[in-house]
Amino acid sequence: MLELIRKYRFYLLTGAALLAALAFYSLSLRDKENASGFEIMVLDVFSPVYNVGAGVGGFFSNVWNDYIDLVNVREENKQLRDAVKVLNSRLIENGEALHENQRLRQLLELKAIQRAPSVAATVIGEDSSPWFKTLVINRGAVDGLQEGMPVMAANGVVGQVVKVAAGSSRVLLLTDNASGIASVVQRSRARGVVKGKGGGLCSLEFSLREEDVKVGDVVVTSGIGGIFPKGLVIGEVTMVRKGEYGIFQTITIRPAVNMAKLEEVLVMLQKAP
């Protein structure tokens, strides 16, 4: 025990002196009006400690306040992001409704100028296999549809109804190889048959070499055969090639209707006699 006291006597004496000083200082505080010399000395000695403590306390207080502010900012940012998502979805919905209204208005305008009765339909399926190019629409026998009826879009001819169920039908597109529509070049009145050739294109078959056909000519239905009324737009000539041999020329047509983007169509309620 004595050995420990001798070893740590400096620290013990220092601690005892500090305790005595603090005790004396606390007793001197009773005289609140006049500060003693000893009180002033103690304040001078411990003021750096007080400053350090106050600084540390202020530091942690600022850190805590910054953390609370950061949490609030993150929560506010999350709320703003959610609000932006809602606004974007509403903008997309409004834009989609606007485009749909424009398409339906064009169909109504087309329906108004057609003499035959017609019914609007929505595309609900498609078959783009290498052998067939067809669409499925949400109208069928209960709506008066029959096989052979022509199908239109606002820009022009789409194809022909080939299969009819009670509430749906299959439409053979004019770009299908099995499709054939009697047609005429609007400018020169050159005749032929528009057939599908794949790749979203068609060809004008059986047009004689001497017929006047140029790139940019518009091809319309001729009305021959009784399936399609006369004068419906089919497409535009994009290539004309006249070979050295044979009596026909090779003509490529780009359909007026983009079949890959069809959403609504108009079925004309007439059938070939």
Short mmCIF file of N, CA and C in Angstrom, two decimals, residues 126-135 151 156-162 171-181 183 193-205 228 233-236 238 252-262:
data_model
loop_
_atom_site.label_atom_id
_atom_site.label_comp_id
_atom_site.label_asym_id
_atom_site.label_seq_id
_atom_site.Cartn_x
_atom_site.Cartn_y
_atom_site.Cartn_z
N GLU A 126 -52.44 -9.70 -83.28
CA GLU A 126 -51.82 -9.72 -84.60
C GLU A 126 -51.06 -11.02 -84.80
N ASP A 127 -50.89 -11.35 -86.06
CA ASP A 127 -50.13 -12.54 -86.45
C ASP A 127 -49.19 -12.13 -87.57
N SER A 128 -47.89 -12.00 -87.22
CA SER A 128 -46.90 -11.56 -88.20
C SER A 128 -45.93 -12.68 -88.53
N SER A 129 -46.47 -13.87 -88.77
CA SER A 129 -45.63 -15.00 -89.14
C SER A 129 -45.12 -14.82 -90.56
N PRO A 130 -44.11 -15.59 -90.97
CA PRO A 130 -43.59 -15.47 -92.33
C PRO A 130 -44.63 -15.82 -93.40
N TRP A 131 -45.69 -16.54 -93.02
CA TRP A 131 -46.66 -16.98 -94.03
C TRP A 131 -47.90 -16.11 -94.09
N PHE A 132 -48.31 -15.53 -92.96
CA PHE A 132 -49.55 -14.76 -92.94
C PHE A 132 -49.32 -13.43 -92.24
N LYS A 133 -50.04 -12.40 -92.72
CA LYS A 133 -50.04 -11.09 -92.10
C LYS A 133 -51.49 -10.75 -91.79
N THR A 134 -51.88 -10.95 -90.54
CA THR A 134 -53.27 -10.73 -90.16
C THR A 134 -53.36 -9.96 -88.84
N LEU A 135 -54.55 -9.40 -88.61
CA LEU A 135 -54.87 -8.74 -87.36
C LEU A 135 -56.16 -9.33 -86.80
N VAL A 151 -61.68 -3.58 -94.91
CA VAL A 151 -61.29 -2.93 -93.66
C VAL A 151 -60.42 -1.72 -94.01
N GLY A 156 -56.06 4.92 -95.31
CA GLY A 156 -56.28 4.11 -96.50
C GLY A 156 -56.68 2.68 -96.19
N VAL A 157 -56.49 1.80 -97.19
CA VAL A 157 -56.92 0.41 -97.11
C VAL A 157 -56.03 -0.37 -96.15
N VAL A 158 -56.67 -1.21 -95.33
CA VAL A 158 -55.95 -2.10 -94.41
C VAL A 158 -55.95 -3.52 -94.95
N GLY A 159 -57.12 -4.04 -95.32
CA GLY A 159 -57.21 -5.41 -95.80
C GLY A 159 -58.65 -5.86 -95.88
N GLN A 160 -58.86 -7.13 -95.57
CA GLN A 160 -60.17 -7.75 -95.78
C GLN A 160 -60.45 -8.77 -94.67
N VAL A 161 -61.71 -8.81 -94.19
CA VAL A 161 -62.10 -9.78 -93.18
C VAL A 161 -62.10 -11.18 -93.79
N VAL A 162 -61.41 -12.12 -93.14
CA VAL A 162 -61.33 -13.48 -93.68
C VAL A 162 -61.90 -14.52 -92.71
N VAL A 171 -58.45 -10.22 -89.80
CA VAL A 171 -58.33 -9.39 -91.00
C VAL A 171 -57.05 -9.75 -91.72
N LEU A 172 -57.16 -10.09 -93.01
CA LEU A 172 -55.99 -10.35 -93.85
C LEU A 172 -55.47 -9.01 -94.37
N LEU A 173 -54.22 -8.67 -94.03
CA LEU A 173 -53.66 -7.38 -94.43
C LEU A 173 -53.30 -7.37 -95.91
N LEU A 174 -53.34 -6.19 -96.52
CA LEU A 174 -53.00 -6.10 -97.95
C LEU A 174 -51.54 -6.40 -98.20
N THR A 175 -50.70 -6.42 -97.15
CA THR A 175 -49.29 -6.76 -97.31
C THR A 175 -49.04 -8.27 -97.30
N ASP A 176 -50.10 -9.07 -97.04
CA ASP A 176 -49.96 -10.53 -97.06
C ASP A 176 -49.86 -11.02 -98.50
N ASN A 177 -49.08 -12.09 -98.71
CA ASN A 177 -48.89 -12.62 -100.06
C ASN A 177 -50.19 -13.15 -100.68
N ALA A 178 -51.14 -13.51 -99.80
CA ALA A 178 -52.41 -14.05 -100.31
C ALA A 178 -53.41 -12.95 -100.67
N SER A 179 -53.06 -11.70 -100.37
CA SER A 179 -53.98 -10.59 -100.64
C SER A 179 -53.86 -10.12 -102.08
N GLY A 180 -54.99 -9.72 -102.66
CA GLY A 180 -55.01 -9.15 -104.00
C GLY A 180 -56.15 -8.17 -104.15
N ILE A 181 -55.84 -6.93 -104.55
CA ILE A 181 -56.85 -5.87 -104.66
C ILE A 181 -56.73 -5.23 -106.04
N SER A 183 -56.65 -2.50 -108.62
CA SER A 183 -56.22 -1.13 -108.35
C SER A 183 -55.96 -0.37 -109.65
N VAL A 193 -53.09 -5.26 -110.20
CA VAL A 193 -53.56 -5.88 -108.97
C VAL A 193 -52.47 -5.71 -107.90
N VAL A 194 -52.85 -5.09 -106.79
CA VAL A 194 -51.90 -4.90 -105.69
C VAL A 194 -51.87 -6.17 -104.86
N LYS A 195 -50.64 -6.73 -104.72
CA LYS A 195 -50.45 -7.94 -103.94
C LYS A 195 -49.36 -7.69 -102.89
N GLY A 196 -49.49 -8.37 -101.74
CA GLY A 196 -48.47 -8.24 -100.71
C GLY A 196 -47.18 -8.93 -101.12
N LYS A 197 -46.05 -8.36 -100.69
CA LYS A 197 -44.76 -8.97 -101.05
C LYS A 197 -43.84 -9.10 -99.84
N GLY A 198 -44.36 -8.88 -98.63
CA GLY A 198 -43.52 -9.01 -97.44
C GLY A 198 -42.74 -7.74 -97.17
N GLY A 199 -42.21 -7.67 -95.95
CA GLY A 199 -41.44 -6.50 -95.56
C GLY A 199 -42.28 -5.25 -95.45
N GLY A 200 -43.59 -5.40 -95.29
CA GLY A 200 -44.46 -4.25 -95.17
C GLY A 200 -44.72 -3.54 -96.48
N LEU A 201 -44.40 -4.17 -97.62
CA LEU A 201 -44.58 -3.55 -98.93
C LEU A 201 -45.54 -4.36 -99.79
N CYS A 202 -45.92 -3.76 -100.92
CA CYS A 202 -46.79 -4.43 -101.89
C CYS A 202 -46.21 -4.23 -103.29
N SER A 203 -46.78 -4.94 -104.23
CA SER A 203 -46.38 -4.77 -105.63
C SER A 203 -47.63 -4.62 -106.49
N LEU A 204 -47.47 -3.88 -107.58
CA LEU A 204 -48.57 -3.74 -108.53
C LEU A 204 -48.31 -4.71 -109.68
N GLU A 205 -49.07 -5.80 -109.68
CA GLU A 205 -48.88 -6.86 -110.66
C GLU A 205 -49.72 -6.61 -111.92
N PHE A 228 -63.93 -3.85 -102.70
CA PHE A 228 -63.56 -2.52 -102.24
C PHE A 228 -64.22 -1.46 -103.10
N VAL A 233 -57.59 4.90 -101.05
CA VAL A 233 -56.13 4.98 -101.17
C VAL A 233 -55.49 3.69 -100.69
N ILE A 234 -54.57 3.16 -101.52
CA ILE A 234 -53.81 1.96 -101.16
C ILE A 234 -52.39 2.32 -100.75
N GLY A 235 -51.71 3.11 -101.57
CA GLY A 235 -50.34 3.47 -101.24
C GLY A 235 -49.69 4.30 -102.34
N GLU A 236 -48.37 4.37 -102.25
CA GLU A 236 -47.57 5.21 -103.15
C GLU A 236 -46.50 4.37 -103.83
N THR A 238 -43.04 3.41 -105.06
CA THR A 238 -41.68 3.73 -104.61
C THR A 238 -40.60 3.23 -105.57
N THR A 252 -43.16 -1.41 -107.14
CA THR A 252 -43.26 -1.59 -105.68
C THR A 252 -44.08 -0.44 -105.09
N ILE A 253 -44.92 -0.79 -104.12
CA ILE A 253 -45.82 0.19 -103.49
C ILE A 253 -45.62 0.17 -101.98
N ARG A 254 -45.54 1.36 -101.40
CA ARG A 254 -45.52 1.47 -99.95
C ARG A 254 -46.95 1.79 -99.49
N PRO A 255 -47.56 0.93 -98.67
CA PRO A 255 -48.94 1.18 -98.23
C PRO A 255 -49.09 2.52 -97.52
N ALA A 256 -50.25 3.12 -97.68
CA ALA A 256 -50.53 4.39 -97.01
C ALA A 256 -50.68 4.20 -95.50
N VAL A 257 -51.07 2.99 -95.10
CA VAL A 257 -51.29 2.70 -93.69
C VAL A 257 -50.09 1.93 -93.14
N ASN A 258 -49.59 2.38 -91.99
CA ASN A 258 -48.52 1.65 -91.31
C ASN A 258 -49.16 0.52 -90.51
N MET A 259 -49.10 -0.69 -91.03
CA MET A 259 -49.79 -1.82 -90.41
C MET A 259 -49.25 -2.14 -89.01
N ALA A 260 -48.00 -1.82 -88.76
CA ALA A 260 -47.39 -2.16 -87.47
C ALA A 260 -47.89 -1.26 -86.35
N LYS A 261 -48.54 -0.14 -86.69
CA LYS A 261 -48.98 0.81 -85.67
C LYS A 261 -50.49 0.96 -85.62
N LEU A 262 -51.20 0.05 -86.25
CA LEU A 262 -52.66 0.14 -86.26
C LEU A 262 -53.24 -0.12 -84.87
#
